[in-house]
Amino acid sequence: MSRPLTATITLSALRHNYQLAKRLHGGRVLAIVKANAYGHGAVRCAQALEDMADGFGVAAIEEALQLREAGIKKPILLLEGWFEASELALIDQYDLWTALHSEAQIADIEAAKLSRPLTIWAKIDTGMHRLGLQPASFKAAYERLQASGKVGKVIAMTHFARADELDVEATSQAAKLFQAAIDGLGLETSLCNSGAILGWPTTHGDWGRAGIMLYGGAGTDRVLPDWPQPVMALDSQLIAIRELSRGEAIGYGARFVTEQATRMGVVACGYADGYPRIVPTGTPVLINGRRSRILGRVSMDMLVVDLSEHPDAAVGTAVRLWGEGLPASEIAAAAGTIDYELFCNVKRARLIYQE
Ligand SMILES: Cc1ncc(COP(=O)(O)O)c(C=O)c1O
């Protein structure tokens, strides 16, 4: 008997969501599998997508090499480029694509000894103000890259800061700034993450970069007929049941005191598993598929749920923390965060892959 916490990953839903991204965006779409595929397992997810994906996106060379070592042959893009110039030798050896976001990196390329021309995704800062070349100096940077003789294909890319907000102008303004920066160069383009794929059709370029929507999130609050399907289900079980009378406190800090006689259950899941400690009393769970609520503070390995409306619940009854029937985004909202962070934080759960 082992601890009953599982994270079940439905690969057919992942594949469905990739195809949805392709259909909505048009052109080609990278499947973003950085951060261990947002907690879903990078190798398994990339293997499940390899026959259909146009390529993959990761945050760092270690993640790219893990995929290559697992036999992934499709293009892999380093979304943040390299952190040290010495990585260029590995980029060359493993035939990786790389973002380029600074003048200093152009100098690295000029100095590098490479066996083949690099495929560069040249990143332009259109308002995020994190990484990227300045729009006004992009053409000069591009000419310098071409003059280096080390570069083959160049794809112009940008990353939106506010694609999830569908009622502000920032995204269309960023897209205009981007188009002006590359005007006349005839480059392929990549602008859109999930929020923009779903919510900003006028900004679509040649290559989408779909992350959270592959994993069943939306990256936007837009309601569409075609919605990504949930991929991860975080499930556990009741491990104890108690009947408390009125006026009894539950959990650390006595944050919840029963207002009436209450049947409560203890669930094997806590903040050490990545479930957010900060959620308030009332945060939903599914007991055998029906809604209930968390009572009091989430502790390290356990949380407590209300069974007053669940007379049939017993030790061993299934409890869903999120997944089909209970969107992770709802739990994320209760915790003041986003589903991206919940997925990335999942730890200790037994990972199960199913078709
Ligand atoms: C450069 C870049 N492109 C695309 C993505 C995917 O974004 P999303 O998960 O919102 O689809 C990310 C993720 O943060 C990113 O950093």
CSV table of C-alpha atoms and ligand atoms in Angstrom, one decimal:
chain,number,residue,atom,x,y,z
A,1,MET,CA,0.0,0.0,0.0
A,2,SER,CA,1.5,3.3,-1.0
A,3,ARG,CA,0.4,6.9,-0.5
A,4,PRO,CA,-2.6,7.3,-2.8
A,5,LEU,CA,-1.7,10.6,-4.5
A,6,THR,CA,-1.5,10.3,-8.3
A,7,ALA,CA,-1.1,12.7,-11.2
A,8,THR,CA,-2.7,11.1,-14.2
A,9,ILE,CA,-1.6,12.5,-17.5
A,10,THR,CA,-4.0,11.8,-20.4
A,11,LEU,CA,-1.8,11.8,-23.6
A,12,SER,CA,-4.8,11.8,-26.0
A,13,ALA,CA,-5.9,15.1,-24.5
A,14,LEU,CA,-2.4,16.5,-24.9
A,15,ARG,CA,-2.4,15.5,-28.6
A,16,HIS,CA,-5.9,16.9,-29.0
A,17,ASN,CA,-4.8,20.2,-27.5
A,18,TYR,CA,-1.7,20.4,-29.8
A,19,GLN,CA,-4.0,19.9,-32.8
A,20,LEU,CA,-6.3,22.5,-31.5
A,21,ALA,CA,-3.4,24.9,-31.3
A,22,LYS,CA,-2.4,24.1,-34.9
A,23,ARG,CA,-5.9,24.6,-36.2
A,24,LEU,CA,-6.5,27.9,-34.4
A,25,HIS,CA,-3.1,29.3,-35.2
A,26,GLY,CA,-2.5,28.0,-38.7
A,27,GLY,CA,1.0,27.5,-40.0
A,28,ARG,CA,3.4,25.7,-37.7
A,29,VAL,CA,3.4,25.4,-33.9
A,30,LEU,CA,6.1,24.6,-31.4
A,31,ALA,CA,5.0,22.5,-28.4
A,32,ILE,CA,6.5,24.2,-25.4
A,33,VAL,CA,7.7,21.5,-23.0
A,34,LYS,CA,10.0,23.6,-20.8
A,35,ALA,CA,9.9,23.1,-17.0
A,36,ASN,CA,9.4,19.3,-17.4
A,37,ALA,CA,6.4,20.1,-19.7
A,38,TYR,CA,4.9,22.3,-17.0
A,39,GLY,CA,5.1,19.4,-14.6
A,40,HIS,CA,3.6,16.8,-17.0
A,41,GLY,CA,6.9,15.1,-17.8
A,42,ALA,CA,8.9,16.5,-20.8
A,43,VAL,CA,10.1,13.2,-22.3
A,44,ARG,CA,6.7,11.5,-22.2
A,45,CYS,CA,4.9,14.5,-23.5
A,46,ALA,CA,7.4,15.1,-26.3
A,47,GLN,CA,7.3,11.4,-27.3
A,48,ALA,CA,3.5,11.6,-27.4
A,49,LEU,CA,3.6,14.7,-29.6
A,50,GLU,CA,6.6,13.9,-31.8
A,51,ASP,CA,4.8,12.6,-34.8
A,52,MET,CA,2.6,15.7,-35.0
A,53,ALA,CA,4.6,18.6,-33.5
A,54,ASP,CA,6.6,20.9,-35.7
A,55,GLY,CA,9.2,21.2,-33.0
A,56,PHE,CA,9.6,21.8,-29.3
A,57,GLY,CA,10.5,24.7,-27.0
A,58,VAL,CA,12.6,24.5,-23.8
A,59,ALA,CA,14.1,27.0,-21.5
A,60,ALA,CA,17.7,25.6,-21.3
A,61,ILE,CA,20.2,23.3,-22.9
A,62,GLU,CA,19.9,20.7,-20.2
A,63,GLU,CA,16.2,20.3,-21.1
A,64,ALA,CA,17.0,20.1,-24.8
A,65,LEU,CA,19.7,17.4,-24.2
A,66,GLN,CA,17.3,15.4,-22.1
A,67,LEU,CA,14.9,15.3,-25.1
A,68,ARG,CA,17.6,14.4,-27.6
A,69,GLU,CA,19.0,11.7,-25.3
A,70,ALA,CA,15.4,10.3,-25.2
A,71,GLY,CA,15.4,10.1,-29.0
A,72,ILE,CA,13.5,13.2,-29.9
A,73,LYS,CA,14.6,14.2,-33.4
A,74,LYS,CA,12.3,17.1,-34.2
A,75,PRO,CA,13.7,20.7,-33.9
A,76,ILE,CA,14.2,21.9,-30.4
A,77,LEU,CA,14.3,25.7,-29.7
A,78,LEU,CA,16.1,27.2,-26.7
A,79,LEU,CA,13.6,29.9,-25.8
A,80,GLU,CA,16.1,31.9,-23.8
A,81,GLY,CA,19.1,31.2,-26.0
A,82,TRP,CA,22.4,30.3,-24.2
A,83,PHE,CA,23.6,31.4,-20.8
A,84,GLU,CA,27.3,30.9,-21.5
A,85,ALA,CA,29.0,31.1,-24.9
A,86,SER,CA,30.4,27.6,-24.4
A,87,GLU,CA,26.9,26.2,-25.0
A,88,LEU,CA,27.2,27.1,-28.6
A,89,ALA,CA,29.3,24.0,-29.2
A,90,LEU,CA,26.5,21.8,-27.8
A,91,ILE,CA,23.8,23.8,-29.8
A,92,ASP,CA,25.9,23.0,-32.9
A,93,GLN,CA,26.5,19.3,-31.9
A,94,TYR,CA,22.9,18.5,-31.1
A,95,ASP,CA,21.5,20.5,-33.9
A,96,LEU,CA,19.4,22.8,-31.7
A,97,TRP,CA,17.6,26.0,-32.6
A,98,THR,CA,18.2,29.0,-30.4
A,99,ALA,CA,16.7,32.3,-29.5
A,100,LEU,CA,19.0,35.3,-29.6
A,101,HIS,CA,18.1,38.2,-27.4
A,102,SER,CA,21.1,40.5,-27.0
A,103,GLU,CA,23.9,42.3,-28.8
A,104,ALA,CA,26.4,40.3,-26.6
A,105,GLN,CA,25.0,37.1,-28.0
A,106,ILE,CA,25.7,38.4,-31.5
A,107,ALA,CA,29.3,38.8,-30.5
A,108,ASP,CA,29.3,35.2,-29.1
A,109,ILE,CA,28.2,34.0,-32.6
A,110,GLU,CA,30.8,36.0,-34.4
A,111,ALA,CA,33.5,34.4,-32.2
A,112,ALA,CA,32.1,30.8,-32.3
A,113,LYS,CA,33.5,27.9,-34.3
A,114,LEU,CA,30.6,26.0,-35.7
A,115,SER,CA,30.2,23.0,-38.1
A,116,ARG,CA,26.9,24.3,-39.6
A,117,PRO,CA,24.9,27.4,-39.9
A,118,LEU,CA,22.8,28.2,-36.8
A,119,THR,CA,19.0,28.6,-37.0
A,120,ILE,CA,18.3,31.7,-35.0
A,121,TRP,CA,15.0,32.9,-33.5
A,122,ALA,CA,15.9,36.6,-33.1
A,123,LYS,CA,13.8,38.0,-30.2
A,124,ILE,CA,12.5,41.5,-30.3
A,125,ASP,CA,11.3,43.3,-27.1
A,126,THR,CA,7.9,44.7,-27.9
A,127,GLY,CA,6.9,45.6,-24.4
A,128,MET,CA,7.6,42.7,-22.0
A,129,HIS,CA,11.0,44.4,-21.3
A,130,ARG,CA,12.6,41.2,-20.2
A,131,LEU,CA,14.6,39.7,-23.0
A,132,GLY,CA,15.0,40.9,-26.6
A,133,LEU,CA,16.6,43.2,-29.1
A,134,GLN,CA,15.3,46.7,-29.4
A,135,PRO,CA,12.9,47.2,-32.3
A,136,ALA,CA,14.7,50.3,-33.5
A,137,SER,CA,18.1,48.5,-33.7
A,138,PHE,CA,16.7,45.1,-35.0
A,139,LYS,CA,17.6,45.7,-38.7
A,140,ALA,CA,21.2,46.5,-37.8
A,141,ALA,CA,21.4,43.5,-35.5
A,142,TYR,CA,20.0,41.3,-38.3
A,143,GLU,CA,22.6,42.6,-40.8
A,144,ARG,CA,25.4,41.9,-38.3
A,145,LEU,CA,24.1,38.3,-37.9
A,146,GLN,CA,24.1,37.9,-41.7
A,147,ALA,CA,27.6,39.3,-42.0
A,148,SER,CA,28.9,36.8,-39.4
A,149,GLY,CA,28.6,34.0,-41.9
A,150,LYS,CA,27.5,31.7,-39.1
A,151,VAL,CA,23.8,32.0,-39.4
A,152,GLY,CA,21.4,30.2,-41.7
A,153,LYS,CA,17.7,30.8,-41.2
A,154,VAL,CA,16.5,33.7,-39.0
A,155,ILE,CA,13.0,33.7,-37.6
A,156,ALA,CA,11.8,36.9,-35.9
A,157,MET,CA,10.1,36.4,-32.6
A,158,THR,CA,8.5,38.3,-29.9
A,159,HIS,CA,6.6,37.4,-26.7
A,160,PHE,CA,3.6,39.3,-25.5
A,161,ALA,CA,3.3,40.6,-22.0
A,162,ARG,CA,-0.5,40.8,-21.9
A,163,ALA,CA,-2.0,38.3,-24.4
A,164,ASP,CA,-4.2,36.9,-21.6
A,165,GLU,CA,-6.1,40.2,-21.4
A,166,LEU,CA,-8.5,40.4,-24.3
A,167,ASP,CA,-9.8,43.9,-23.6
A,168,VAL,CA,-6.5,45.9,-23.7
A,169,GLU,CA,-4.7,47.2,-26.7
A,170,ALA,CA,-1.2,46.2,-25.6
A,171,THR,CA,-1.1,43.0,-27.7
A,172,SER,CA,-2.1,44.6,-31.0
A,173,GLN,CA,0.3,47.5,-30.4
A,174,ALA,CA,3.1,45.1,-29.7
A,175,ALA,CA,2.3,43.2,-32.9
A,176,LYS,CA,2.4,46.4,-34.9
A,177,LEU,CA,5.8,47.4,-33.3
A,178,PHE,CA,7.1,43.9,-34.2
A,179,GLN,CA,5.9,44.2,-37.8
A,180,ALA,CA,7.5,47.6,-38.2
A,181,ALA,CA,10.8,46.4,-36.8
A,182,ILE,CA,11.1,43.6,-39.4
A,183,ASP,CA,9.4,45.4,-42.3
A,184,GLY,CA,11.0,44.5,-45.6
A,185,LEU,CA,13.3,41.7,-44.3
A,186,GLY,CA,11.0,38.9,-45.5
A,187,LEU,CA,11.5,36.9,-42.3
A,188,GLU,CA,9.3,34.1,-40.9
A,189,THR,CA,7.7,35.2,-37.7
A,190,SER,CA,6.6,33.9,-34.3
A,191,LEU,CA,4.5,35.9,-31.9
A,192,CYS,CA,1.9,33.9,-30.2
A,193,ASN,CA,1.8,31.9,-26.9
A,194,SER,CA,-1.5,30.2,-25.9
A,195,GLY,CA,-3.3,33.3,-24.9
A,196,ALA,CA,-2.6,34.9,-28.3
A,197,ILE,CA,-3.3,31.7,-30.2
A,198,LEU,CA,-6.7,31.5,-28.6
A,199,GLY,CA,-7.6,35.2,-28.2
A,200,TRP,CA,-5.6,37.3,-30.7
A,201,PRO,CA,-6.1,35.8,-34.2
A,202,THR,CA,-5.0,39.0,-35.9
A,203,THR,CA,-1.5,38.6,-34.5
A,204,HIS,CA,-0.8,35.0,-35.7
A,205,GLY,CA,2.5,34.7,-37.6
A,206,ASP,CA,4.2,31.7,-39.2
A,207,TRP,CA,5.0,29.9,-35.9
A,208,GLY,CA,2.9,29.6,-32.8
A,209,ARG,CA,4.4,28.6,-29.5
A,210,ALA,CA,1.8,26.7,-27.5
A,211,GLY,CA,2.5,26.0,-23.8
A,212,ILE,CA,-0.3,26.1,-21.3
A,213,MET,CA,-3.0,25.2,-23.8
A,214,LEU,CA,-1.3,21.9,-24.4
A,215,TYR,CA,-1.9,21.1,-20.8
A,216,GLY,CA,-5.5,22.1,-20.7
A,217,GLY,CA,-5.1,25.7,-19.5
A,218,ALA,CA,-6.1,28.6,-21.7
A,219,GLY,CA,-3.8,31.4,-20.9
A,220,THR,CA,-6.8,33.7,-21.2
A,221,ASP,CA,-10.3,33.9,-19.8
A,222,ARG,CA,-11.8,33.9,-23.3
A,223,VAL,CA,-14.7,31.4,-23.7
A,224,LEU,CA,-14.5,29.5,-27.0
A,225,PRO,CA,-16.4,26.6,-28.4
A,226,ASP,CA,-13.1,24.7,-28.8
A,227,TRP,CA,-11.5,24.6,-25.4
A,228,PRO,CA,-8.3,22.7,-24.5
A,229,GLN,CA,-9.1,19.5,-22.7
A,230,PRO,CA,-7.7,18.9,-19.2
A,231,VAL,CA,-4.5,16.7,-19.3
A,232,MET,CA,-3.5,16.3,-15.6
A,233,ALA,CA,-5.8,14.9,-12.9
A,234,LEU,CA,-4.4,15.2,-9.4
A,235,ASP,CA,-6.2,12.6,-7.3
A,236,SER,CA,-6.0,11.2,-3.9
A,237,GLN,CA,-8.2,9.4,-1.3
A,238,LEU,CA,-9.7,9.9,2.1
A,239,ILE,CA,-7.4,8.4,4.7
A,240,ALA,CA,-9.5,9.1,7.8
A,241,ILE,CA,-13.0,10.3,8.7
A,242,ARG,CA,-14.2,12.0,11.9
A,243,GLU,CA,-17.5,13.2,13.2
A,244,LEU,CA,-17.0,16.5,15.1
A,245,SER,CA,-19.6,18.3,17.2
A,246,ARG,CA,-20.3,22.0,17.0
A,247,GLY,CA,-17.5,24.3,18.0
A,248,GLU,CA,-14.5,22.1,17.2
A,249,ALA,CA,-11.5,23.6,15.5
A,250,ILE,CA,-9.8,21.9,12.5
A,251,GLY,CA,-6.2,22.0,11.6
A,252,TYR,CA,-3.2,24.3,12.3
A,253,GLY,CA,-4.1,27.6,13.7
A,254,ALA,CA,-7.7,26.6,14.3
A,255,ARG,CA,-8.6,28.5,11.2
A,256,PHE,CA,-12.0,26.7,10.9
A,257,VAL,CA,-14.4,26.0,13.7
A,258,THR,CA,-17.4,23.9,13.1
A,259,GLU,CA,-20.7,25.8,13.2
A,260,GLN,CA,-22.7,22.5,13.5
A,261,ALA,CA,-22.0,18.8,13.9
A,262,THR,CA,-19.7,18.1,10.9
A,263,ARG,CA,-18.5,15.0,9.2
A,264,MET,CA,-15.0,15.6,7.9
A,265,GLY,CA,-12.4,13.7,6.0
A,266,VAL,CA,-8.7,13.8,5.8
A,267,VAL,CA,-7.1,13.7,2.3
A,268,ALA,CA,-3.6,12.6,1.5
A,269,CYS,CA,-2.4,15.7,-0.2
A,270,GLY,CA,-0.7,18.8,1.1
A,271,TYR,CA,1.6,21.7,0.3
A,272,ALA,CA,4.6,19.4,0.1
A,273,ASP,CA,2.8,17.8,-2.9
A,274,GLY,CA,2.5,21.2,-4.5
A,275,TYR,CA,-1.1,21.9,-3.4
A,276,PRO,CA,-1.2,25.6,-2.4
A,277,ARG,CA,-1.2,26.2,1.3
A,278,ILE,CA,-2.8,29.6,0.9
A,279,VAL,CA,-6.2,28.5,-0.3
A,280,PRO,CA,-9.1,29.4,2.0
A,281,THR,CA,-11.8,27.3,3.5
A,282,GLY,CA,-14.3,26.6,0.8
A,283,THR,CA,-11.9,25.8,-2.0
A,284,PRO,CA,-13.5,23.0,-4.0
A,285,VAL,CA,-12.5,19.3,-4.3
A,286,LEU,CA,-14.5,16.5,-5.9
A,287,ILE,CA,-15.4,13.6,-3.6
A,288,ASN,CA,-16.4,10.7,-5.8
A,289,GLY,CA,-17.1,13.2,-8.6
A,290,ARG,CA,-19.3,15.5,-6.4
A,291,ARG,CA,-18.2,18.9,-5.1
A,292,SER,CA,-17.1,19.4,-1.5
A,293,ARG,CA,-14.9,22.0,0.1
A,294,ILE,CA,-11.7,22.3,2.0
A,295,LEU,CA,-11.9,23.1,5.8
A,296,GLY,CA,-9.1,25.0,7.6
A,297,ARG,CA,-5.5,25.2,6.7
A,298,VAL,CA,-3.8,22.9,4.2
A,299,SER,CA,-0.9,21.1,6.0
A,300,MET,CA,2.2,19.6,4.6
A,301,ASP,CA,0.9,16.1,3.7
A,302,MET,CA,-2.8,16.4,4.4
A,303,LEU,CA,-5.9,18.5,4.0
A,304,VAL,CA,-9.4,18.3,5.5
A,305,VAL,CA,-12.6,18.3,3.5
A,306,ASP,CA,-16.3,18.6,4.5
A,307,LEU,CA,-18.2,15.4,4.2
A,308,SER,CA,-21.5,16.7,5.6
A,309,GLU,CA,-23.1,16.3,2.2
A,310,HIS,CA,-21.3,13.0,1.5
A,311,PRO,CA,-22.7,10.4,3.8
A,312,ASP,CA,-21.4,7.5,1.7
A,313,ALA,CA,-17.8,8.7,1.7
A,314,ALA,CA,-15.5,6.2,3.4
A,315,VAL,CA,-11.8,5.7,3.9
A,316,GLY,CA,-10.4,5.0,0.4
A,317,THR,CA,-13.0,7.2,-1.4
A,318,ALA,CA,-11.6,9.0,-4.3
A,319,VAL,CA,-10.8,12.7,-4.0
A,320,ARG,CA,-9.9,14.9,-7.0
A,321,LEU,CA,-7.9,18.0,-6.3
A,322,TRP,CA,-8.1,19.1,-9.9
A,323,GLY,CA,-8.7,17.7,-13.4
A,324,GLU,CA,-11.7,16.8,-15.5
A,325,GLY,CA,-14.7,18.3,-13.6
A,326,LEU,CA,-12.7,20.7,-11.5
A,327,PRO,CA,-10.4,23.0,-13.5
A,328,ALA,CA,-6.9,23.7,-12.1
A,329,SER,CA,-7.5,27.3,-12.9
A,330,GLU,CA,-10.3,27.4,-10.3
A,331,ILE,CA,-7.9,26.2,-7.6
A,332,ALA,CA,-5.2,28.6,-8.9
A,333,ALA,CA,-7.6,31.5,-8.6
A,334,ALA,CA,-8.4,30.5,-5.0
A,335,ALA,CA,-4.6,30.6,-4.3
A,336,GLY,CA,-4.1,33.9,-6.1
A,337,THR,CA,-2.0,32.3,-8.8
A,338,ILE,CA,-2.3,30.6,-12.2
A,339,ASP,CA,-2.7,27.0,-13.3
A,340,TYR,CA,0.8,27.2,-14.8
A,341,GLU,CA,2.3,27.4,-11.3
A,342,LEU,CA,0.1,24.7,-9.9
A,343,PHE,CA,1.1,22.2,-12.6
A,344,CYS,CA,4.8,23.1,-12.3
A,345,ASN,CA,4.7,22.7,-8.5
A,346,VAL,CA,3.3,19.1,-8.4
A,347,LYS,CA,5.7,16.9,-6.5
A,348,ARG,CA,5.6,13.5,-4.9
A,349,ALA,CA,2.5,12.4,-6.7
A,350,ARG,CA,2.9,9.1,-8.6
A,351,LEU,CA,2.8,10.0,-12.3
A,352,ILE,CA,0.6,7.8,-14.4
A,353,TYR,CA,0.4,8.1,-18.1
A,354,GLN,CA,-2.7,6.9,-20.0
A,355,GLU,CA,-3.9,7.1,-23.5
B,1,LIG,C1,9.1,32.6,-25.3
B,1,LIG,C2,7.9,31.8,-24.9
B,1,LIG,N1,7.0,31.4,-25.8
B,1,LIG,C3,5.9,30.7,-25.5
B,1,LIG,C4,5.7,30.3,-24.2
B,1,LIG,C5,4.4,29.5,-24.0
B,1,LIG,O1,3.5,30.3,-23.3
B,1,LIG,P1,2.1,29.8,-22.8
B,1,LIG,O2,2.3,28.7,-21.8
B,1,LIG,O3,1.4,31.0,-22.3
B,1,LIG,O4,1.4,29.2,-24.1
B,1,LIG,C6,6.5,30.7,-23.2
B,1,LIG,C7,6.2,30.4,-21.8
B,1,LIG,O5,6.3,31.1,-20.9
B,1,LIG,C8,7.7,31.5,-23.5
B,1,LIG,O6,8.5,31.9,-22.6
